[in-house]
PDB file of C-alpha atoms in Angstrom:
ATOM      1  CA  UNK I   1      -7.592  -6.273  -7.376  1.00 88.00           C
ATOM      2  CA  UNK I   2      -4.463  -7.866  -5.574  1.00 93.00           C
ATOM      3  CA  UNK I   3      -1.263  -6.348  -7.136  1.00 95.00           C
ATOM      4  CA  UNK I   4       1.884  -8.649  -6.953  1.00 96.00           C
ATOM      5  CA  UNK I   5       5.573  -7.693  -7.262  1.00 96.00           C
ATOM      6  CA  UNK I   6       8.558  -9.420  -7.367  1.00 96.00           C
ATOM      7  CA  UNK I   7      10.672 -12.465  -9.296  1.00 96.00           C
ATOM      8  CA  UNK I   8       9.552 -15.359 -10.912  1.00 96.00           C
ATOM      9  CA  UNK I   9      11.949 -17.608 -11.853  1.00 95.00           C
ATOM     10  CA  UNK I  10      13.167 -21.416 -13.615  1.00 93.00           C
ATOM     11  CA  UNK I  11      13.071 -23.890 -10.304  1.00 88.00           C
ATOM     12  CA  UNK I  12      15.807 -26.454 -11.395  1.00 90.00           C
ATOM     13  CA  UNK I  13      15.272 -29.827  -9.581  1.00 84.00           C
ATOM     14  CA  UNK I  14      17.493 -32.827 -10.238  1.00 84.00           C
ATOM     15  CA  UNK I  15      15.443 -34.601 -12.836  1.00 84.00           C
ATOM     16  CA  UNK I  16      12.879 -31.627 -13.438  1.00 83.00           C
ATOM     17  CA  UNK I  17      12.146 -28.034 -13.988  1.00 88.00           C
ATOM     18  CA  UNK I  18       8.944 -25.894 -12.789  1.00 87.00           C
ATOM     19  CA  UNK I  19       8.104 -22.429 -13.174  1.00 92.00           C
ATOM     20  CA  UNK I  20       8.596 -20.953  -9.454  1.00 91.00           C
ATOM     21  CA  UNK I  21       9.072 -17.903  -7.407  1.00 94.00           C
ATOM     22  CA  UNK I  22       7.132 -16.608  -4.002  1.00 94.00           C
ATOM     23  CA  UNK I  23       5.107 -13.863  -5.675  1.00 97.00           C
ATOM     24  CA  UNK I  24       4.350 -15.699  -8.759  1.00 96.00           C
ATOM     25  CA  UNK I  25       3.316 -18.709  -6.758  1.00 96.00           C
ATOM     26  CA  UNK I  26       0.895 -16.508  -4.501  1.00 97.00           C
ATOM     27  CA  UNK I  27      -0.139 -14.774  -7.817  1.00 97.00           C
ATOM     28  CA  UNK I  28      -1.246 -18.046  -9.926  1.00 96.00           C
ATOM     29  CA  UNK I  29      -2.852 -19.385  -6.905  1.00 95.00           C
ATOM     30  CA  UNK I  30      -5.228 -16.572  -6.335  1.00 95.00           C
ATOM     31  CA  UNK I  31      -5.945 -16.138  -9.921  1.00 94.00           C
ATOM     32  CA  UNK I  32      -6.942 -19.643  -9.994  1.00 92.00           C
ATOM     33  CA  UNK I  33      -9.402 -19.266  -6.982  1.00 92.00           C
ATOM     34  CA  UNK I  34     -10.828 -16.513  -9.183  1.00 91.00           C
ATOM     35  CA  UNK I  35      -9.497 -13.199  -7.564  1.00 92.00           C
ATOM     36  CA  UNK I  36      -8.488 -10.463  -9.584  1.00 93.00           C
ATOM     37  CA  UNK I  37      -4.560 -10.117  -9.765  1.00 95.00           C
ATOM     38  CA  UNK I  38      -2.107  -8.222 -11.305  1.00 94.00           C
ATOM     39  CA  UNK I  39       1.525 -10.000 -11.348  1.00 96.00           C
ATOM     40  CA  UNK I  40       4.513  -7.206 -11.775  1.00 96.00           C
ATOM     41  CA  UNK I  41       7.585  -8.860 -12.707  1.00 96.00           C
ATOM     42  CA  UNK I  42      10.837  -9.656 -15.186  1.00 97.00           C
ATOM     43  CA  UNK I  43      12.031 -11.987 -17.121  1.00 98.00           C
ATOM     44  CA  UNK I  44      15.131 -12.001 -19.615  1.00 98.00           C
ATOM     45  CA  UNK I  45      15.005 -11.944 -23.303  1.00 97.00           C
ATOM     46  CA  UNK I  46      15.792 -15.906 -23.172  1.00 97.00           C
ATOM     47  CA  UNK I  47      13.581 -19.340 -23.951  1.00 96.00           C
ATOM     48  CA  UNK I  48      12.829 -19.201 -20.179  1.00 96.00           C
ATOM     49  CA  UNK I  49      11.964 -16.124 -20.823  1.00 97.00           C
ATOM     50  CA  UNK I  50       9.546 -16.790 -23.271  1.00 96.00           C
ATOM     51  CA  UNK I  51       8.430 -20.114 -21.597  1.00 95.00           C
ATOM     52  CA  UNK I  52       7.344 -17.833 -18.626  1.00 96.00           C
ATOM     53  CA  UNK I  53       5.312 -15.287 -20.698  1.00 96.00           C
ATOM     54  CA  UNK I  54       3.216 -18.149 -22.434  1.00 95.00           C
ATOM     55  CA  UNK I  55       2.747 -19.734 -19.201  1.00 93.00           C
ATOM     56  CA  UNK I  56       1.517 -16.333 -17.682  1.00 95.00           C
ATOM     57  CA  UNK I  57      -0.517 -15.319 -20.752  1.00 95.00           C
ATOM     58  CA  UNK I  58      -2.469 -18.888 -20.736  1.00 93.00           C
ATOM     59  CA  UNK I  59      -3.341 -17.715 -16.857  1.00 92.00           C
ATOM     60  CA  UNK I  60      -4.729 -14.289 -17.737  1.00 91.00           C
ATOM     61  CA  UNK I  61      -1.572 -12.962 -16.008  1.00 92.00           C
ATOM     62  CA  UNK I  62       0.526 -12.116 -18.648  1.00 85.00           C
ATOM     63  CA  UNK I  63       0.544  -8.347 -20.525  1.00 88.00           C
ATOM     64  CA  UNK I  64       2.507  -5.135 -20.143  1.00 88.00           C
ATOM     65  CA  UNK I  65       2.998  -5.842 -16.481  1.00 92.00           C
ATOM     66  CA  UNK I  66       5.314  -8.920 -17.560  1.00 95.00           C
ATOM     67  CA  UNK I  67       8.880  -6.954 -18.293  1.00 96.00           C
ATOM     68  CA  UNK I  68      11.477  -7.788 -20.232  1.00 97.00           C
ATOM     69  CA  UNK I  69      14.975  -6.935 -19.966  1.00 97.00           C
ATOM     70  CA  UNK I  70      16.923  -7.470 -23.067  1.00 96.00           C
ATOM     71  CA  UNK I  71      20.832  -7.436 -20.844  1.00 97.00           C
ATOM     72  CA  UNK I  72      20.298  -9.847 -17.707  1.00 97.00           C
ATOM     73  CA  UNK I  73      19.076 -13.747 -18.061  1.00 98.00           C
ATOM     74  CA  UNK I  74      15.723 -15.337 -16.362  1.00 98.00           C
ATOM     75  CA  UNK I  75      16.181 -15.494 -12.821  1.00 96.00           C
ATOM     76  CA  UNK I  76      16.876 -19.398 -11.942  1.00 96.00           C
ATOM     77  CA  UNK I  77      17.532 -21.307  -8.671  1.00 92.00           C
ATOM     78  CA  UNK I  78      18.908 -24.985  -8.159  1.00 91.00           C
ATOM     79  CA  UNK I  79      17.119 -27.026  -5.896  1.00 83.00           C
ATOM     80  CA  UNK I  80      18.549 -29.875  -4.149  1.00 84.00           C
ATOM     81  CA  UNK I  81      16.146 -31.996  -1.951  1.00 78.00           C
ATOM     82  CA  UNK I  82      16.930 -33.717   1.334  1.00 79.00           C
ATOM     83  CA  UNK I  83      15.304 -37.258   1.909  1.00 74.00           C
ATOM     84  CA  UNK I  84      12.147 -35.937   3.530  1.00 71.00           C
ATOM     85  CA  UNK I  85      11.548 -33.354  -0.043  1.00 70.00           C
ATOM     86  CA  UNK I  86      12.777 -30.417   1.533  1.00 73.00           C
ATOM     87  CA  UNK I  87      14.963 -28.290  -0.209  1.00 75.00           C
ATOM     88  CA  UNK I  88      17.952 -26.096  -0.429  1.00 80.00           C
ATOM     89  CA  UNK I  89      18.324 -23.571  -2.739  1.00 81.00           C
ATOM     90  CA  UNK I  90      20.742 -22.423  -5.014  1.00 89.00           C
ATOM     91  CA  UNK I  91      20.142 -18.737  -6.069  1.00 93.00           C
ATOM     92  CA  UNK I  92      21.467 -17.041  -9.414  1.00 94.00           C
ATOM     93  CA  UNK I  93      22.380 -12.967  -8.824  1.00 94.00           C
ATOM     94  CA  UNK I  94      22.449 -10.305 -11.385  1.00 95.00           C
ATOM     95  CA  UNK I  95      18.904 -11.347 -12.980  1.00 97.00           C
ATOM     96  CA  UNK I  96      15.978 -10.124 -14.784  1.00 97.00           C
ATOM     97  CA  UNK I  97      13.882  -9.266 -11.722  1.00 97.00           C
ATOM     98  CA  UNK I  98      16.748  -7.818 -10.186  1.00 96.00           C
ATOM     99  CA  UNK I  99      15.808  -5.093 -12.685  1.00 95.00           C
ATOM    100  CA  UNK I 100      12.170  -4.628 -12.010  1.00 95.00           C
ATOM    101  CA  UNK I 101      10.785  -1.244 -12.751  1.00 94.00           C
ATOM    102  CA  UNK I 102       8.748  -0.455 -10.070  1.00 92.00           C
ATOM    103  CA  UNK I 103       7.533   3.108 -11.619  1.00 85.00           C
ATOM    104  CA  UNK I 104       3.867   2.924 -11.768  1.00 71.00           C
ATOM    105  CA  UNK I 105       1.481   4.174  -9.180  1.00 65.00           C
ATOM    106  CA  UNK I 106      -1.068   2.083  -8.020  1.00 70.00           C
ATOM    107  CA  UNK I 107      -4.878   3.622  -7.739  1.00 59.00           C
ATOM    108  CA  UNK I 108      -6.784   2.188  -4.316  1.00 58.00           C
ATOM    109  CA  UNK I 109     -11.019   2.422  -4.402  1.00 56.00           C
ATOM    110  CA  UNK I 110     -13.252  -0.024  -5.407  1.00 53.00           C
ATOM    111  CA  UNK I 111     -11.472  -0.550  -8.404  1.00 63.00           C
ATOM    112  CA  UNK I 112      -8.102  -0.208  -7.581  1.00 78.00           C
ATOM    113  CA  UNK I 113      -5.850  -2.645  -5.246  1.00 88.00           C
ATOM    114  CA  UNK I 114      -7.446  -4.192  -2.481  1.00 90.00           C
ATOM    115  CA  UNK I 115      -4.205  -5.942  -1.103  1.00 94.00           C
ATOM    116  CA  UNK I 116      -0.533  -5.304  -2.504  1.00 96.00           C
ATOM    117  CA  UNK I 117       1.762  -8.525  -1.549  1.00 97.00           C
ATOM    118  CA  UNK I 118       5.977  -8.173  -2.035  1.00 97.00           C
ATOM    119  CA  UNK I 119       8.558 -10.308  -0.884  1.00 96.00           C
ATOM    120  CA  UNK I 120      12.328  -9.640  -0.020  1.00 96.00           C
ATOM    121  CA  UNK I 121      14.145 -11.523  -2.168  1.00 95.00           C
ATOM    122  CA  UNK I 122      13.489  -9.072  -5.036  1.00 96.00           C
ATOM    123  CA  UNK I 123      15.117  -6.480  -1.976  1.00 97.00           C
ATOM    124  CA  UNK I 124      18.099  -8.422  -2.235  1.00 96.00           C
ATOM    125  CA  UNK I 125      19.941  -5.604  -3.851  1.00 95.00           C
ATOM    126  CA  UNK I 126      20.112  -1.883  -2.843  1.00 95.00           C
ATOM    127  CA  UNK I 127      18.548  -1.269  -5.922  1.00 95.00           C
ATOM    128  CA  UNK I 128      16.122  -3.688  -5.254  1.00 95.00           C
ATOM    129  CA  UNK I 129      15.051  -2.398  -1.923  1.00 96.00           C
ATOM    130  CA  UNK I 130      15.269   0.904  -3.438  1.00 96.00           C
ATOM    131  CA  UNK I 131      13.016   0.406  -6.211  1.00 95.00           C
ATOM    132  CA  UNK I 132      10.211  -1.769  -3.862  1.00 96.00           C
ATOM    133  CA  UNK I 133      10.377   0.988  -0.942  1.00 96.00           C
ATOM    134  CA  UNK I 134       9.847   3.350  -3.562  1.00 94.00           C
ATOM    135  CA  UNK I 135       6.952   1.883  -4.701  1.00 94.00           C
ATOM    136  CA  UNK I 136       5.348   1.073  -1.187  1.00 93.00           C
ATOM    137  CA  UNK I 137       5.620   4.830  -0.309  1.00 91.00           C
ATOM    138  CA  UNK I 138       4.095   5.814  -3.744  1.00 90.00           C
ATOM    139  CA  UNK I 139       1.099   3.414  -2.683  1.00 88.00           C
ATOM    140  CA  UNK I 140      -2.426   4.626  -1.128  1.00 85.00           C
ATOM    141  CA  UNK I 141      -1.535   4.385   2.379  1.00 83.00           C
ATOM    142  CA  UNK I 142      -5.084   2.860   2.864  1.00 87.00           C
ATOM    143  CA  UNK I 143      -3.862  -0.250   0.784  1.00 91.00           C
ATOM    144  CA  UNK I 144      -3.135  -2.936   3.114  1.00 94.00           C
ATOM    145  CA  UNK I 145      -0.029  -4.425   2.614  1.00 96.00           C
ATOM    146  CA  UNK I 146       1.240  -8.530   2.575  1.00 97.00           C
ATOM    147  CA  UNK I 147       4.969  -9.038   3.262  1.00 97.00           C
ATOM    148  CA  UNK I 148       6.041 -12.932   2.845  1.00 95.00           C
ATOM    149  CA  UNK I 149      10.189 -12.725   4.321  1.00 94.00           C
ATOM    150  CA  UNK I 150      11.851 -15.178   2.354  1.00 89.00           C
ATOM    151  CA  UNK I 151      15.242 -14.752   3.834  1.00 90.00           C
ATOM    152  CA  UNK I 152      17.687 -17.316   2.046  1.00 87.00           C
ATOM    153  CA  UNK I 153      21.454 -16.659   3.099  1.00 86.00           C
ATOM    154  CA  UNK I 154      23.503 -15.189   1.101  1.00 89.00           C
ATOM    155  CA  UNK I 155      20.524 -13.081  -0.181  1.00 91.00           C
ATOM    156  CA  UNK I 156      19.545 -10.834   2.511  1.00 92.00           C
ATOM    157  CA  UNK I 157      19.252  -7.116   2.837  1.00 95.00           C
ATOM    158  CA  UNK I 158      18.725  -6.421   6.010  1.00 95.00           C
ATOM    159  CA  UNK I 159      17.558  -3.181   5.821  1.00 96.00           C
ATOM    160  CA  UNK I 160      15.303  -4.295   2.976  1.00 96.00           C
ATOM    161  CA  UNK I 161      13.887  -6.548   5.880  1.00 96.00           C
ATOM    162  CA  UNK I 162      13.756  -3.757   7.879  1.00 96.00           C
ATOM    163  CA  UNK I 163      11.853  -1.154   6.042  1.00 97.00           C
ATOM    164  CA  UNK I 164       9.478  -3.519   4.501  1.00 96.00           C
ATOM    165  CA  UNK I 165       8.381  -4.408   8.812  1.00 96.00           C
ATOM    166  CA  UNK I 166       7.767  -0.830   8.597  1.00 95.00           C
ATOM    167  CA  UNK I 167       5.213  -0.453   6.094  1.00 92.00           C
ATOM    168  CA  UNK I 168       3.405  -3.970   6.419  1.00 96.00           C
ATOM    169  CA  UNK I 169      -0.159  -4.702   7.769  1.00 96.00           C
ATOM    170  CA  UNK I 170      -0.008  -8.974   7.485  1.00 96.00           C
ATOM    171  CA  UNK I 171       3.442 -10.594   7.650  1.00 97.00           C
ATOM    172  CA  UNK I 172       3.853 -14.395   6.954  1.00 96.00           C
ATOM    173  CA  UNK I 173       7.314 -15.731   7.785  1.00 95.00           C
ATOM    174  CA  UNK I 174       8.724 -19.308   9.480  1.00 94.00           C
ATOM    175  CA  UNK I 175      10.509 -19.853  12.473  1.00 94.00           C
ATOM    176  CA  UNK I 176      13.850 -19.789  11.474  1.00 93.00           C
ATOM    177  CA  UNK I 177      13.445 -16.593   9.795  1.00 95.00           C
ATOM    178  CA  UNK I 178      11.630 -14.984  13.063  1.00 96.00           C
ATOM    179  CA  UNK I 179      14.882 -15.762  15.033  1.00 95.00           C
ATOM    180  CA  UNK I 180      16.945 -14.356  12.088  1.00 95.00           C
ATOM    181  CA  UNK I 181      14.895 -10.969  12.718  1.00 96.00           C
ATOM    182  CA  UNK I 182      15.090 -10.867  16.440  1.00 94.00           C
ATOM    183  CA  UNK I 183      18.568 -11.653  16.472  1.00 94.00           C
ATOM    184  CA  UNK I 184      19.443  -9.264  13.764  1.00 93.00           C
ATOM    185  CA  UNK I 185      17.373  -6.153  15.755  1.00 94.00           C
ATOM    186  CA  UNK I 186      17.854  -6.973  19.258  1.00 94.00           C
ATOM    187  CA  UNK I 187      14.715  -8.853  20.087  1.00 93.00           C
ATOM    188  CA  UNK I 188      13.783 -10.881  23.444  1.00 94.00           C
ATOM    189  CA  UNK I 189      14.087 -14.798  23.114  1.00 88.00           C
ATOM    190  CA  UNK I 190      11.586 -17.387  22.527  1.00 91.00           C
ATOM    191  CA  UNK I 191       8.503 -17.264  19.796  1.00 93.00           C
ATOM    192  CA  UNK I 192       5.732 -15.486  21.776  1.00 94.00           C
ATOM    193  CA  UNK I 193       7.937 -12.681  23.219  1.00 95.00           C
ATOM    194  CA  UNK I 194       9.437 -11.954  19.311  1.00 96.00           C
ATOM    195  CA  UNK I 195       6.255 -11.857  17.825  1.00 96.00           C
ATOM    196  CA  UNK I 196       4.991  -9.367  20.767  1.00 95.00           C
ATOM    197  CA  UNK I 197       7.660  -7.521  20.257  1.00 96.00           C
ATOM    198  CA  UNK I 198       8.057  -7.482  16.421  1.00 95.00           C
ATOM    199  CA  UNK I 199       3.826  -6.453  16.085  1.00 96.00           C
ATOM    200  CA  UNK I 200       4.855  -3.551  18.624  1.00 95.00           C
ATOM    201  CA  UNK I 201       7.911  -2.008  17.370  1.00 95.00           C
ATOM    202  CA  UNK I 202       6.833  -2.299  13.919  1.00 95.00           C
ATOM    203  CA  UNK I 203       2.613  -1.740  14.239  1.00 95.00           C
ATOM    204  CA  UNK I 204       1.568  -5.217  12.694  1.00 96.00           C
ATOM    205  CA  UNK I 205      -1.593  -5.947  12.546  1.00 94.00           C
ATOM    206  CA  UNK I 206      -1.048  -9.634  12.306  1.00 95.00           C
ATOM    207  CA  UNK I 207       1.571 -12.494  11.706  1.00 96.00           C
ATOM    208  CA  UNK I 208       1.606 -15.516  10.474  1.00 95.00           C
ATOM    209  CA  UNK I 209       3.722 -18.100  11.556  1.00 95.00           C
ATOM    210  CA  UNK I 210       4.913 -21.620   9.772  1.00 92.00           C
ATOM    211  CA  UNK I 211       6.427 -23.953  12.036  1.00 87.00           C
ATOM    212  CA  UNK I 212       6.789 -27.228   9.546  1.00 81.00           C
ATOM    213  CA  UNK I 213       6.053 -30.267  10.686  1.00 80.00           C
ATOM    214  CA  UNK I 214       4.467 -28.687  13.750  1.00 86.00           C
ATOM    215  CA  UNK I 215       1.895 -26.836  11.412  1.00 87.00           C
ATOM    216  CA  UNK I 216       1.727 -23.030  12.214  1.00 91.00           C
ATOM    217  CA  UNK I 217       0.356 -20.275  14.288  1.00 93.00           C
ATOM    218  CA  UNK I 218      -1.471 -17.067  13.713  1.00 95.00           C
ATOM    219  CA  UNK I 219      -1.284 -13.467  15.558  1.00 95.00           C
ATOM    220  CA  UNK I 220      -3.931 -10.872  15.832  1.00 91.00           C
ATOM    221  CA  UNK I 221      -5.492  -8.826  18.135  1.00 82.00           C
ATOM    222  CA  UNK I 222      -6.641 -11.452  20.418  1.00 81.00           C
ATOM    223  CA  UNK I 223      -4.380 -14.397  21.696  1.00 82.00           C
ATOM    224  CA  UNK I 224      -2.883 -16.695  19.087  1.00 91.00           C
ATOM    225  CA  UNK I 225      -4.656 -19.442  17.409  1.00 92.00           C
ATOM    226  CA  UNK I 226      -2.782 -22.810  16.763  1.00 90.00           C
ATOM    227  CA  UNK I 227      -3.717 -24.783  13.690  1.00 88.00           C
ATOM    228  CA  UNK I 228      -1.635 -28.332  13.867  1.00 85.00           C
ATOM    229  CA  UNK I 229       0.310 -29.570  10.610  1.00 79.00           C
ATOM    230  CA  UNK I 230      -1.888 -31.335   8.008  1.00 82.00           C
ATOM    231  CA  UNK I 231      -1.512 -34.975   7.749  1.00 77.00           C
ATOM    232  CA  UNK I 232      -0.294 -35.450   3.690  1.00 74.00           C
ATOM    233  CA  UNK I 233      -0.161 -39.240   2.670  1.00 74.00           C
ATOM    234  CA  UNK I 234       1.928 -38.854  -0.275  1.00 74.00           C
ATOM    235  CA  UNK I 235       4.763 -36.097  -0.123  1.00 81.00           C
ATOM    236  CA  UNK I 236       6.419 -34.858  -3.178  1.00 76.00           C
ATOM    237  CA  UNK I 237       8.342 -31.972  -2.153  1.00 76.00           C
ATOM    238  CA  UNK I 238       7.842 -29.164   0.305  1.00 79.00           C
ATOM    239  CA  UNK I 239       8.360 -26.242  -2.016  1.00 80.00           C
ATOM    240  CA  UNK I 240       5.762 -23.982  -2.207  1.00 85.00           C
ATOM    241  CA  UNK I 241       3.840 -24.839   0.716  1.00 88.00           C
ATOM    242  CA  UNK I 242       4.459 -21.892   2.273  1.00 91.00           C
ATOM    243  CA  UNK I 243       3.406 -19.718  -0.831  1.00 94.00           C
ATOM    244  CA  UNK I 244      -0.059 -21.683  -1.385  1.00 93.00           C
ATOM    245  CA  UNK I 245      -0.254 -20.942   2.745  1.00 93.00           C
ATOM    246  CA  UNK I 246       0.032 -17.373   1.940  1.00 95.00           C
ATOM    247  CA  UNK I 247      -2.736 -17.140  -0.857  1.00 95.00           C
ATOM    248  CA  UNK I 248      -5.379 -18.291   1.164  1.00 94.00           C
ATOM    249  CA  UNK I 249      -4.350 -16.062   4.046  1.00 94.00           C
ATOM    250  CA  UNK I 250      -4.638 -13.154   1.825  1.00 94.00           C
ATOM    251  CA  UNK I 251      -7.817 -14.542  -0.026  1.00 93.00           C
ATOM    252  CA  UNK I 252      -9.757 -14.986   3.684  1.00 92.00           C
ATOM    253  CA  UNK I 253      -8.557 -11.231   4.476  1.00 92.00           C
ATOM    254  CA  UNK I 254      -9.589  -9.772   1.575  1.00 90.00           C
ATOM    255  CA  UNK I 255     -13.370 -11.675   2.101  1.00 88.00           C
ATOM    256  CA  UNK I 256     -13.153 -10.767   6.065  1.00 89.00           C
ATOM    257  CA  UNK I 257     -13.389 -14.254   7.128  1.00 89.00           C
ATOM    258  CA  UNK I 258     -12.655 -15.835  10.340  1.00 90.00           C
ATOM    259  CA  UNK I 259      -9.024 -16.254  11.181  1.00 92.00           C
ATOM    260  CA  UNK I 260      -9.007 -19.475  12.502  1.00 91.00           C
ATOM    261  CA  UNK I 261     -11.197 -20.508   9.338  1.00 91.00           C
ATOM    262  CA  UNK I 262      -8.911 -19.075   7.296  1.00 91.00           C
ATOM    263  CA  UNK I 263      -5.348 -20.539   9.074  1.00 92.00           C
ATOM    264  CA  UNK I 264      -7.259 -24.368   9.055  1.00 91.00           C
ATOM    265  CA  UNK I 265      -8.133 -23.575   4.939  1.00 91.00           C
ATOM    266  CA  UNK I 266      -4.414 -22.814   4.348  1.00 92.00           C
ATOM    267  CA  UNK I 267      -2.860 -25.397   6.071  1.00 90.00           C
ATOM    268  CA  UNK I 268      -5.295 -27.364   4.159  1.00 90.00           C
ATOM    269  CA  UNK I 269      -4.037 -26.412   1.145  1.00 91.00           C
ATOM    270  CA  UNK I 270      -0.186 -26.148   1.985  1.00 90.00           C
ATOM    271  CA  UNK I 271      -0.390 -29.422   2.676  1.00 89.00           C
ATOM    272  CA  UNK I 272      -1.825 -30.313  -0.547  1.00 89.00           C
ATOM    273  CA  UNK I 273       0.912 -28.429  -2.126  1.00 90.00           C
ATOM    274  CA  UNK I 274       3.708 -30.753  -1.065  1.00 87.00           C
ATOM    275  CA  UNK I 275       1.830 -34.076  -2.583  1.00 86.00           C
ATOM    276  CA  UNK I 276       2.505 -32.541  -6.653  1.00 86.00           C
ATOM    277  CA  UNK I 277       6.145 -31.605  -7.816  1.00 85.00           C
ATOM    278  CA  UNK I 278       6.666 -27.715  -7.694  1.00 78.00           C
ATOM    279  CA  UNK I 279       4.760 -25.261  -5.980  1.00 83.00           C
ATOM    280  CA  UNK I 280       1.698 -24.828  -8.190  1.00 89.00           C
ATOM    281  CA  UNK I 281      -0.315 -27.936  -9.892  1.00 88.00           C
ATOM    282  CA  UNK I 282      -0.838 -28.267 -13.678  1.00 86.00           C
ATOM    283  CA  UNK I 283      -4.443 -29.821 -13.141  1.00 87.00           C
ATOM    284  CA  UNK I 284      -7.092 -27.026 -12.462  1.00 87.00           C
ATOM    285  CA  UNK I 285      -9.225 -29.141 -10.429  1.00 88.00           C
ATOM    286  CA  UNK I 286      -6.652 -28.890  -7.763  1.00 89.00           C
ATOM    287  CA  UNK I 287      -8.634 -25.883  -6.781  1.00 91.00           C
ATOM    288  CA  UNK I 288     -12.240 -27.114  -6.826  1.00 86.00           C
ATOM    289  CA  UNK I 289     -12.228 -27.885  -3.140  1.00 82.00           C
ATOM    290  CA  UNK I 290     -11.433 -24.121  -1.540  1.00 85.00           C
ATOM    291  CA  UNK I 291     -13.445 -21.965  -4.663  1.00 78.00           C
ATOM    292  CA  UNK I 292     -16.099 -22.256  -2.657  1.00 69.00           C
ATOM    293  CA  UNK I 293     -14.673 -20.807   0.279  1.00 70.00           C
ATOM    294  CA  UNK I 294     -13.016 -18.145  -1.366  1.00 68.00           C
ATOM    295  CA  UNK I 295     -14.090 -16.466  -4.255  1.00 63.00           C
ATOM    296  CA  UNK I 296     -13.401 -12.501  -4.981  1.00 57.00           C
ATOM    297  CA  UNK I 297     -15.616 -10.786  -3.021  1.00 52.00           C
ATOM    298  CA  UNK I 298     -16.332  -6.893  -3.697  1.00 49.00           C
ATOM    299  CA  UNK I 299     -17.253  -5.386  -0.573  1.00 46.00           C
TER     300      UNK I 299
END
């Protein structure tokens, strides 16, 4: 089982809207590849509300782990794309998943969670952080733990960001958001000396970085391994691509695969990503290409 928390939200594009949101992203993607997955989040007591709970329920990820709060809307963001589909983003406070009730306990074995994955934007608030650090220290310390930063300006808790580097195994963030960190808790310069420095001070087992157009790089316990950008003929939009990255990371983990495997896979499909609008595709058969590689695996 891979548990999920955080938001899920109303993307609003200029001439369309999609269902969106890092965790849920992650969390439809996996389910869709066949792995077990249970999606904590909040919604409002609104029709996107309701939109978001049939679309979950038709997934299998719908239930009692869906909330709903009955004061604070459906967490929405405004996207505005640049000329090359990359986008800027618009961020509504005081929402649904600002709310999330993070009370439960989660059991670990062989049929408990095999991976818990959070983000920081549901940290935005103190009572955000609060209620996710809460949870994490609740958590069988023998769960490994995903953090995807997702560090978009005004939203940032800092010590949020902080706490969550304290308690995470795999880390996925992008360059811009590396600097952020190193600046923000007195790192050395340049790429290779930050990521040193940030698996050291904070005992990560491995990173993940996205670098764009110049593809990405991966971190472990041996030196890094480089996996060039994916050539996409046809490119939408980029949102997303970094959250369909981050499923098949956590999909190869969970199976023990090789990294460098694993990094080509999800480059693979990041890049597929940005050819459909939105982060996740309405056509199943979007999948049939990596369900081979990476179906749930028990062991």
């Amino acid at each position: 089982m891979i548990v999920v928390i955080g938001e899920i939200l109303v993307d609003i594009f200029p001439t369309y809207e999609r269902i969106g949101g890092a965790p849920f992203n992650f969390a439809f993607h996996l389910k869709q590849l066949g792995f077990p997955v249970r999606f904590i989040t909040r919604v409002g007591d609104d029709r996107n509300g309701r939109r978001i709970i049939e679309k979950l329920t038709a997934h299998g990820l719908g239930g009692s782990d869906v909330q709903v709060d009955a004061s604070r809307p459906t967490g929405t963001v405004k996207v505005v794309l640049d000329e090359n589909g990359v986008p800027r983003f618009h961020i509504r406070e005081n929402v649904a998943y600002d709310n999330l009730d993070l009370d439960e306990k989660i059991p670990s074995g062989p049929d408990g969670a095999r991976l818990i994955y959070f983000g920081t934007l549901v940290q935005r608030t103190e009572s955000g952080r609060t209620r996710v650090q809460a949870f994490l220290q609740r958590c069988d310390d023998g769960i490994p733990r995903f953090c995807d930063i997702n560090m978009r300006p005004p939203h940032v808790n800092l010590r949020a960001i902080a706490e969550s580097l304290e308690s995470v195994d795999l880390l996925k963030l992008n360059e811009e958001e590396l600097a952020d960190i190193g600046q923000a808790f007195d790192g050395p310069p340049h790429v290779d000396a930050t990521v040193a420095w940030l698996m050291d001070r904070f005992s990560i087992q491995a990173v993940a970085l996205t670098r764009g157009s110049r593809g990405s790089r991966f971190y472990g316990a041996d030196f890094p391994i480089d996996c060039p950008a994916v050539s996409q003929p046809v490119i939408v939009d980029t949102v997303g691509a970094g959250d369909g990255f981050a499923s098949l990371l956590a999909a190869g983990y969970i199976n023990g695969m090789d990294w460098a495997k694993i990094i080509d896979h999800a480059s693979r499909f990041a890049a597929r990503i940005c050819s459909i609008p939105g982060a996740v595709p309405d056509d199943p058969s979007f999948y049939d290409d990596f369900q081979a590689f990476y179906r749930f695996s028990k062991q």
